[in-house]
Amino acid sequence: HLIDGHEVALSRLKQRLAERPRTVLDTFVAIFGRKINPDELGMATGEALAHLNCLIYRGEVKAAPGPDGVTLYSLTT
């Protein structure tokens, strides 16, 4: 069940990234299905980065600095 839930979150994340490049903070709703409270920000960021890194490892997502220097994640083409 844990793996299935993880794959569902990865699928939602890829759908969100297909719309446009996103920062890690922009991925929270896609992964968690809700807004994140300020007291959850650290843990949510770590979990979101783990999901993004999984997709990078699979070759499905790439990371690049945006115009303001913040990392943007997008689907590979």
PDB file of N, CA and C in Angstrom:
ATOM      1  N   HIS A   1       0.813  -1.191   0.000  1.00  0.00           N
ATOM      2  CA  HIS A   1       0.000   0.000   0.000  1.00  0.00           C
ATOM      3  C   HIS A   1       0.862   1.263   0.000  1.00  0.00           C
ATOM      4  N   LEU A   2       1.974   1.198   0.716  1.00  0.00           N
ATOM      5  CA  LEU A   2       2.864   2.350   0.777  1.00  0.00           C
ATOM      6  C   LEU A   2       3.433   2.672  -0.603  1.00  0.00           C
ATOM      7  N   ILE A   3       3.885   1.640  -1.305  1.00  0.00           N
ATOM      8  CA  ILE A   3       4.451   1.839  -2.647  1.00  0.00           C
ATOM      9  C   ILE A   3       3.378   2.356  -3.605  1.00  0.00           C
ATOM     10  N   ASP A   4       2.176   1.783  -3.530  1.00  0.00           N
ATOM     11  CA  ASP A   4       1.091   2.235  -4.402  1.00  0.00           C
ATOM     12  C   ASP A   4       0.765   3.707  -4.151  1.00  0.00           C
ATOM     13  N   GLY A   5       0.715   4.099  -2.883  1.00  0.00           N
ATOM     14  CA  GLY A   5       0.443   5.499  -2.547  1.00  0.00           C
ATOM     15  C   GLY A   5       1.524   6.423  -3.060  1.00  0.00           C
ATOM     16  N   HIS A   6       2.767   5.951  -2.984  1.00  0.00           N
ATOM     17  CA  HIS A   6       3.896   6.731  -3.481  1.00  0.00           C
ATOM     18  C   HIS A   6       3.782   6.929  -4.994  1.00  0.00           C
ATOM     19  N   GLU A   7       3.441   5.866  -5.707  1.00  0.00           N
ATOM     20  CA  GLU A   7       3.317   5.950  -7.164  1.00  0.00           C
ATOM     21  C   GLU A   7       2.164   6.866  -7.570  1.00  0.00           C
ATOM     22  N   VAL A   8       1.077   6.848  -6.812  1.00  0.00           N
ATOM     23  CA  VAL A   8      -0.046   7.756  -7.101  1.00  0.00           C
ATOM     24  C   VAL A   8       0.414   9.208  -6.937  1.00  0.00           C
ATOM     25  N   ALA A   9       1.158   9.487  -5.868  1.00  0.00           N
ATOM     26  CA  ALA A   9       1.667  10.839  -5.650  1.00  0.00           C
ATOM     27  C   ALA A   9       2.632  11.245  -6.763  1.00  0.00           C
ATOM     28  N   LEU A  10       3.468  10.326  -7.207  1.00  0.00           N
ATOM     29  CA  LEU A  10       4.396  10.626  -8.304  1.00  0.00           C
ATOM     30  C   LEU A  10       3.638  10.926  -9.587  1.00  0.00           C
ATOM     31  N   SER A  11       2.570  10.206  -9.829  1.00  0.00           N
ATOM     32  CA  SER A  11       1.750  10.444 -11.019  1.00  0.00           C
ATOM     33  C   SER A  11       1.099  11.819 -10.967  1.00  0.00           C
ATOM     34  N   ARG A  12       0.549  12.184  -9.814  1.00  0.00           N
ATOM     35  CA  ARG A  12      -0.048  13.518  -9.660  1.00  0.00           C
ATOM     36  C   ARG A  12       1.005  14.605  -9.837  1.00  0.00           C
ATOM     37  N   LEU A  13       2.189  14.352  -9.318  1.00  0.00           N
ATOM     38  CA  LEU A  13       3.279  15.314  -9.434  1.00  0.00           C
ATOM     39  C   LEU A  13       3.666  15.512 -10.897  1.00  0.00           C
ATOM     40  N   LYS A  14       3.766  14.440 -11.657  1.00  0.00           N
ATOM     41  CA  LYS A  14       4.103  14.562 -13.077  1.00  0.00           C
ATOM     42  C   LYS A  14       3.024  15.327 -13.841  1.00  0.00           C
ATOM     43  N   GLN A  15       1.758  15.107 -13.493  1.00  0.00           N
ATOM     44  CA  GLN A  15       0.680  15.852 -14.147  1.00  0.00           C
ATOM     45  C   GLN A  15       0.825  17.347 -13.876  1.00  0.00           C
ATOM     46  N   ARG A  16       1.177  17.681 -12.650  1.00  0.00           N
ATOM     47  CA  ARG A  16       1.347  19.087 -12.274  1.00  0.00           C
ATOM     48  C   ARG A  16       2.541  19.694 -13.004  1.00  0.00           C
ATOM     49  N   LEU A  17       3.637  18.950 -13.108  1.00  0.00           N
ATOM     50  CA  LEU A  17       4.834  19.448 -13.793  1.00  0.00           C
ATOM     51  C   LEU A  17       4.620  19.561 -15.295  1.00  0.00           C
ATOM     52  N   ALA A  18       3.675  18.820 -15.842  1.00  0.00           N
ATOM     53  CA  ALA A  18       3.382  18.913 -17.279  1.00  0.00           C
ATOM     54  C   ALA A  18       2.771  20.261 -17.621  1.00  0.00           C
ATOM     55  N   GLU A  19       2.159  20.924 -16.639  1.00  0.00           N
ATOM     56  CA  GLU A  19       1.535  22.230 -16.869  1.00  0.00           C
ATOM     57  C   GLU A  19       2.577  23.320 -17.063  1.00  0.00           C
ATOM     58  N   ARG A  20       3.607  23.295 -16.216  1.00  0.00           N
ATOM     59  CA  ARG A  20       4.688  24.288 -16.278  1.00  0.00           C
ATOM     60  C   ARG A  20       5.746  23.912 -15.240  1.00  0.00           C
ATOM     61  N   PRO A  21       6.955  24.437 -15.356  1.00  0.00           N
ATOM     62  CA  PRO A  21       7.966  24.189 -14.319  1.00  0.00           C
ATOM     63  C   PRO A  21       7.476  24.703 -12.961  1.00  0.00           C
ATOM     64  N   ARG A  22       7.879  24.010 -11.912  1.00  0.00           N
ATOM     65  CA  ARG A  22       7.431  24.338 -10.561  1.00  0.00           C
ATOM     66  C   ARG A  22       8.602  24.355  -9.589  1.00  0.00           C
ATOM     67  N   THR A  23       8.468  25.172  -8.538  1.00  0.00           N
ATOM     68  CA  THR A  23       9.401  25.102  -7.417  1.00  0.00           C
ATOM     69  C   THR A  23       8.964  23.949  -6.525  1.00  0.00           C
ATOM     70  N   VAL A  24       9.831  23.570  -5.596  1.00  0.00           N
ATOM     71  CA  VAL A  24       9.459  22.492  -4.678  1.00  0.00           C
ATOM     72  C   VAL A  24       8.206  22.871  -3.892  1.00  0.00           C
ATOM     73  N   LEU A  25       8.082  24.133  -3.497  1.00  0.00           N
ATOM     74  CA  LEU A  25       6.899  24.563  -2.742  1.00  0.00           C
ATOM     75  C   LEU A  25       5.627  24.463  -3.584  1.00  0.00           C
ATOM     76  N   ASP A  26       5.752  24.628  -4.884  1.00  0.00           N
ATOM     77  CA  ASP A  26       4.596  24.533  -5.786  1.00  0.00           C
ATOM     78  C   ASP A  26       4.088  23.108  -5.954  1.00  0.00           C
ATOM     79  N   THR A  27       4.835  22.132  -5.481  1.00  0.00           N
ATOM     80  CA  THR A  27       4.447  20.731  -5.681  1.00  0.00           C
ATOM     81  C   THR A  27       3.652  20.155  -4.513  1.00  0.00           C
ATOM     82  N   PHE A  28       3.532  20.889  -3.434  1.00  0.00           N
ATOM     83  CA  PHE A  28       2.921  20.337  -2.224  1.00  0.00           C
ATOM     84  C   PHE A  28       1.512  19.798  -2.443  1.00  0.00           C
ATOM     85  N   VAL A  29       0.645  20.574  -3.073  1.00  0.00           N
ATOM     86  CA  VAL A  29      -0.741  20.128  -3.240  1.00  0.00           C
ATOM     87  C   VAL A  29      -0.797  18.867  -4.093  1.00  0.00           C
ATOM     88  N   ALA A  30       0.038  18.784  -5.127  1.00  0.00           N
ATOM     89  CA  ALA A  30       0.055  17.590  -5.976  1.00  0.00           C
ATOM     90  C   ALA A  30       0.477  16.359  -5.187  1.00  0.00           C
ATOM     91  N   ILE A  31       1.420  16.502  -4.298  1.00  0.00           N
ATOM     92  CA  ILE A  31       1.928  15.352  -3.541  1.00  0.00           C
ATOM     93  C   ILE A  31       1.038  15.022  -2.356  1.00  0.00           C
ATOM     94  N   PHE A  32       0.649  16.027  -1.597  1.00  0.00           N
ATOM     95  CA  PHE A  32      -0.054  15.790  -0.333  1.00  0.00           C
ATOM     96  C   PHE A  32      -1.563  15.964  -0.431  1.00  0.00           C
ATOM     97  N   GLY A  33      -2.057  16.561  -1.517  1.00  0.00           N
ATOM     98  CA  GLY A  33      -3.485  16.732  -1.690  1.00  0.00           C
ATOM     99  C   GLY A  33      -4.087  17.844  -0.848  1.00  0.00           C
ATOM    100  N   ARG A  34      -3.241  18.687  -0.289  1.00  0.00           N
ATOM    101  CA  ARG A  34      -3.725  19.788   0.538  1.00  0.00           C
ATOM    102  C   ARG A  34      -2.614  20.812   0.707  1.00  0.00           C
ATOM    103  N   LYS A  35      -3.002  21.986   1.220  1.00  0.00           N
ATOM    104  CA  LYS A  35      -1.999  22.997   1.549  1.00  0.00           C
ATOM    105  C   LYS A  35      -1.226  22.545   2.784  1.00  0.00           C
ATOM    106  N   ILE A  36      -0.005  23.007   2.891  1.00  0.00           N
ATOM    107  CA  ILE A  36       0.860  22.655   4.012  1.00  0.00           C
ATOM    108  C   ILE A  36       0.902  23.821   4.994  1.00  0.00           C
ATOM    109  N   ASN A  37       0.739  23.498   6.272  1.00  0.00           N
ATOM    110  CA  ASN A  37       0.812  24.498   7.336  1.00  0.00           C
ATOM    111  C   ASN A  37       2.270  24.879   7.585  1.00  0.00           C
ATOM    112  N   PRO A  38       2.508  26.082   8.093  1.00  0.00           N
ATOM    113  CA  PRO A  38       3.889  26.516   8.348  1.00  0.00           C
ATOM    114  C   PRO A  38       4.678  25.559   9.250  1.00  0.00           C
ATOM    115  N   ASP A  39       4.026  24.926  10.218  1.00  0.00           N
ATOM    116  CA  ASP A  39       4.756  24.014  11.103  1.00  0.00           C
ATOM    117  C   ASP A  39       5.100  22.691  10.431  1.00  0.00           C
ATOM    118  N   GLU A  40       4.561  22.425   9.246  1.00  0.00           N
ATOM    119  CA  GLU A  40       4.857  21.207   8.487  1.00  0.00           C
ATOM    120  C   GLU A  40       5.833  21.458   7.344  1.00  0.00           C
ATOM    121  N   LEU A  41       6.228  22.703   7.166  1.00  0.00           N
ATOM    122  CA  LEU A  41       6.997  23.109   5.990  1.00  0.00           C
ATOM    123  C   LEU A  41       8.302  22.329   5.831  1.00  0.00           C
ATOM    124  N   GLY A  42       9.050  22.159   6.897  1.00  0.00           N
ATOM    125  CA  GLY A  42      10.330  21.456   6.792  1.00  0.00           C
ATOM    126  C   GLY A  42      10.173  20.017   6.357  1.00  0.00           C
ATOM    127  N   MET A  43       9.268  19.299   7.013  1.00  0.00           N
ATOM    128  CA  MET A  43       9.060  17.887   6.655  1.00  0.00           C
ATOM    129  C   MET A  43       8.466  17.755   5.256  1.00  0.00           C
ATOM    130  N   ALA A  44       7.533  18.638   4.904  1.00  0.00           N
ATOM    131  CA  ALA A  44       6.915  18.572   3.582  1.00  0.00           C
ATOM    132  C   ALA A  44       7.937  18.864   2.483  1.00  0.00           C
ATOM    133  N   THR A  45       8.829  19.796   2.735  1.00  0.00           N
ATOM    134  CA  THR A  45       9.868  20.107   1.749  1.00  0.00           C
ATOM    135  C   THR A  45      10.770  18.901   1.526  1.00  0.00           C
ATOM    136  N   GLY A  46      11.173  18.257   2.604  1.00  0.00           N
ATOM    137  CA  GLY A  46      12.019  17.067   2.478  1.00  0.00           C
ATOM    138  C   GLY A  46      11.328  15.950   1.712  1.00  0.00           C
ATOM    139  N   GLU A  47      10.060  15.727   2.008  1.00  0.00           N
ATOM    140  CA  GLU A  47       9.295  14.684   1.316  1.00  0.00           C
ATOM    141  C   GLU A  47       9.101  15.026  -0.157  1.00  0.00           C
ATOM    142  N   ALA A  48       8.800  16.290  -0.451  1.00  0.00           N
ATOM    143  CA  ALA A  48       8.633  16.712  -1.838  1.00  0.00           C
ATOM    144  C   ALA A  48       9.939  16.552  -2.617  1.00  0.00           C
ATOM    145  N   LEU A  49      11.048  16.928  -1.997  1.00  0.00           N
ATOM    146  CA  LEU A  49      12.355  16.748  -2.658  1.00  0.00           C
ATOM    147  C   LEU A  49      12.643  15.274  -2.910  1.00  0.00           C
ATOM    148  N   ALA A  50      12.254  14.414  -1.989  1.00  0.00           N
ATOM    149  CA  ALA A  50      12.453  12.972  -2.197  1.00  0.00           C
ATOM    150  C   ALA A  50      11.656  12.494  -3.414  1.00  0.00           C
ATOM    151  N   HIS A  51      10.426  12.958  -3.554  1.00  0.00           N
ATOM    152  CA  HIS A  51       9.614  12.592  -4.722  1.00  0.00           C
ATOM    153  C   HIS A  51      10.254  13.127  -6.008  1.00  0.00           C
ATOM    154  N   LEU A  52      10.659  14.387  -5.984  1.00  0.00           N
ATOM    155  CA  LEU A  52      11.283  14.979  -7.166  1.00  0.00           C
ATOM    156  C   LEU A  52      12.586  14.262  -7.520  1.00  0.00           C
ATOM    157  N   ASN A  53      13.404  13.947  -6.525  1.00  0.00           N
ATOM    158  CA  ASN A  53      14.659  13.238  -6.783  1.00  0.00           C
ATOM    159  C   ASN A  53      14.413  11.842  -7.340  1.00  0.00           C
ATOM    160  N   CYS A  54      13.349  11.192  -6.896  1.00  0.00           N
ATOM    161  CA  CYS A  54      12.992   9.887  -7.453  1.00  0.00           C
ATOM    162  C   CYS A  54      12.716  10.018  -8.951  1.00  0.00           C
ATOM    163  N   LEU A  55      11.943  11.029  -9.323  1.00  0.00           N
ATOM    164  CA  LEU A  55      11.628  11.233 -10.739  1.00  0.00           C
ATOM    165  C   LEU A  55      12.848  11.673 -11.543  1.00  0.00           C
ATOM    166  N   ILE A  56      13.739  12.427 -10.919  1.00  0.00           N
ATOM    167  CA  ILE A  56      14.995  12.791 -11.595  1.00  0.00           C
ATOM    168  C   ILE A  56      15.816  11.527 -11.845  1.00  0.00           C
ATOM    169  N   TYR A  57      15.920  10.666 -10.845  1.00  0.00           N
ATOM    170  CA  TYR A  57      16.667   9.415 -10.984  1.00  0.00           C
ATOM    171  C   TYR A  57      16.078   8.542 -12.104  1.00  0.00           C
ATOM    172  N   ARG A  58      14.770   8.542 -12.221  1.00  0.00           N
ATOM    173  CA  ARG A  58      14.094   7.766 -13.265  1.00  0.00           C
ATOM    174  C   ARG A  58      14.230   8.411 -14.640  1.00  0.00           C
ATOM    175  N   GLY A  59      14.745   9.630 -14.699  1.00  0.00           N
ATOM    176  CA  GLY A  59      14.907  10.327 -15.966  1.00  0.00           C
ATOM    177  C   GLY A  59      13.645  11.011 -16.455  1.00  0.00           C
ATOM    178  N   GLU A  60      12.662  11.202 -15.577  1.00  0.00           N
ATOM    179  CA  GLU A  60      11.385  11.785 -15.967  1.00  0.00           C
ATOM    180  C   GLU A  60      11.290  13.278 -15.664  1.00  0.00           C
ATOM    181  N   VAL A  61      12.159  13.772 -14.803  1.00  0.00           N
ATOM    182  CA  VAL A  61      12.135  15.173 -14.375  1.00  0.00           C
ATOM    183  C   VAL A  61      13.548  15.722 -14.405  1.00  0.00           C
ATOM    184  N   LYS A  62      13.655  17.008 -14.670  1.00  0.00           N
ATOM    185  CA  LYS A  62      14.953  17.693 -14.612  1.00  0.00           C
ATOM    186  C   LYS A  62      14.810  18.911 -13.721  1.00  0.00           C
ATOM    187  N   ALA A  63      15.917  19.364 -13.177  1.00  0.00           N
ATOM    188  CA  ALA A  63      15.962  20.539 -12.312  1.00  0.00           C
ATOM    189  C   ALA A  63      16.916  21.552 -12.924  1.00  0.00           C
ATOM    190  N   ALA A  64      16.513  22.816 -12.872  1.00  0.00           N
ATOM    191  CA  ALA A  64      17.357  23.891 -13.397  1.00  0.00           C
ATOM    192  C   ALA A  64      17.027  25.171 -12.638  1.00  0.00           C
ATOM    193  N   PRO A  65      18.018  26.049 -12.469  1.00  0.00           N
ATOM    194  CA  PRO A  65      17.726  27.315 -11.798  1.00  0.00           C
ATOM    195  C   PRO A  65      16.814  28.185 -12.651  1.00  0.00           C
ATOM    196  N   GLY A  66      15.838  28.813 -11.990  1.00  0.00           N
ATOM    197  CA  GLY A  66      14.956  29.757 -12.663  1.00  0.00           C
ATOM    198  C   GLY A  66      15.615  31.118 -12.739  1.00  0.00           C
ATOM    199  N   PRO A  67      14.935  32.110 -13.299  1.00  0.00           N
ATOM    200  CA  PRO A  67      15.523  33.439 -13.464  1.00  0.00           C
ATOM    201  C   PRO A  67      15.907  34.099 -12.141  1.00  0.00           C
ATOM    202  N   ASP A  68      15.244  33.714 -11.060  1.00  0.00           N
ATOM    203  CA  ASP A  68      15.560  34.298  -9.746  1.00  0.00           C
ATOM    204  C   ASP A  68      16.513  33.413  -8.950  1.00  0.00           C
ATOM    205  N   GLY A  69      17.009  32.341  -9.563  1.00  0.00           N
ATOM    206  CA  GLY A  69      17.942  31.441  -8.903  1.00  0.00           C
ATOM    207  C   GLY A  69      17.306  30.299  -8.148  1.00  0.00           C
ATOM    208  N   VAL A  70      15.971  30.321  -8.005  1.00  0.00           N
ATOM    209  CA  VAL A  70      15.260  29.229  -7.318  1.00  0.00           C
ATOM    210  C   VAL A  70      15.138  28.049  -8.283  1.00  0.00           C
ATOM    211  N   THR A  71      15.390  26.851  -7.811  1.00  0.00           N
ATOM    212  CA  THR A  71      15.342  25.662  -8.653  1.00  0.00           C
ATOM    213  C   THR A  71      13.929  25.406  -9.130  1.00  0.00           C
ATOM    214  N   LEU A  72      13.800  25.176 -10.446  1.00  0.00           N
ATOM    215  CA  LEU A  72      12.534  24.817 -11.058  1.00  0.00           C
ATOM    216  C   LEU A  72      12.631  23.382 -11.557  1.00  0.00           C
ATOM    217  N   TYR A  73      11.570  22.645 -11.347  1.00  0.00           N
ATOM    218  CA  TYR A  73      11.494  21.247 -11.773  1.00  0.00           C
ATOM    219  C   TYR A  73      10.512  21.144 -12.916  1.00  0.00           C
ATOM    220  N   SER A  74      10.882  20.369 -13.952  1.00  0.00           N
ATOM    221  CA  SER A  74      10.020  20.196 -15.105  1.00  0.00           C
ATOM    222  C   SER A  74      10.208  18.798 -15.665  1.00  0.00           C
ATOM    223  N   LEU A  75       9.231  18.379 -16.462  1.00  0.00           N
ATOM    224  CA  LEU A  75       9.345  17.071 -17.102  1.00  0.00           C
ATOM    225  C   LEU A  75      10.448  17.111 -18.144  1.00  0.00           C
ATOM    226  N   THR A  76      11.119  16.002 -18.326  1.00  0.00           N
ATOM    227  CA  THR A  76      12.101  15.909 -19.409  1.00  0.00           C
ATOM    228  C   THR A  76      11.341  15.726 -20.705  1.00  0.00           C
ATOM    229  N   THR A  77      11.953  16.132 -21.792  1.00  0.00           N
ATOM    230  CA  THR A  77      11.281  16.006 -23.093  1.00  0.00           C
ATOM    231  C   THR A  77      11.875  14.905 -23.899  1.00  0.00           C
TER     232      THR A  77
END
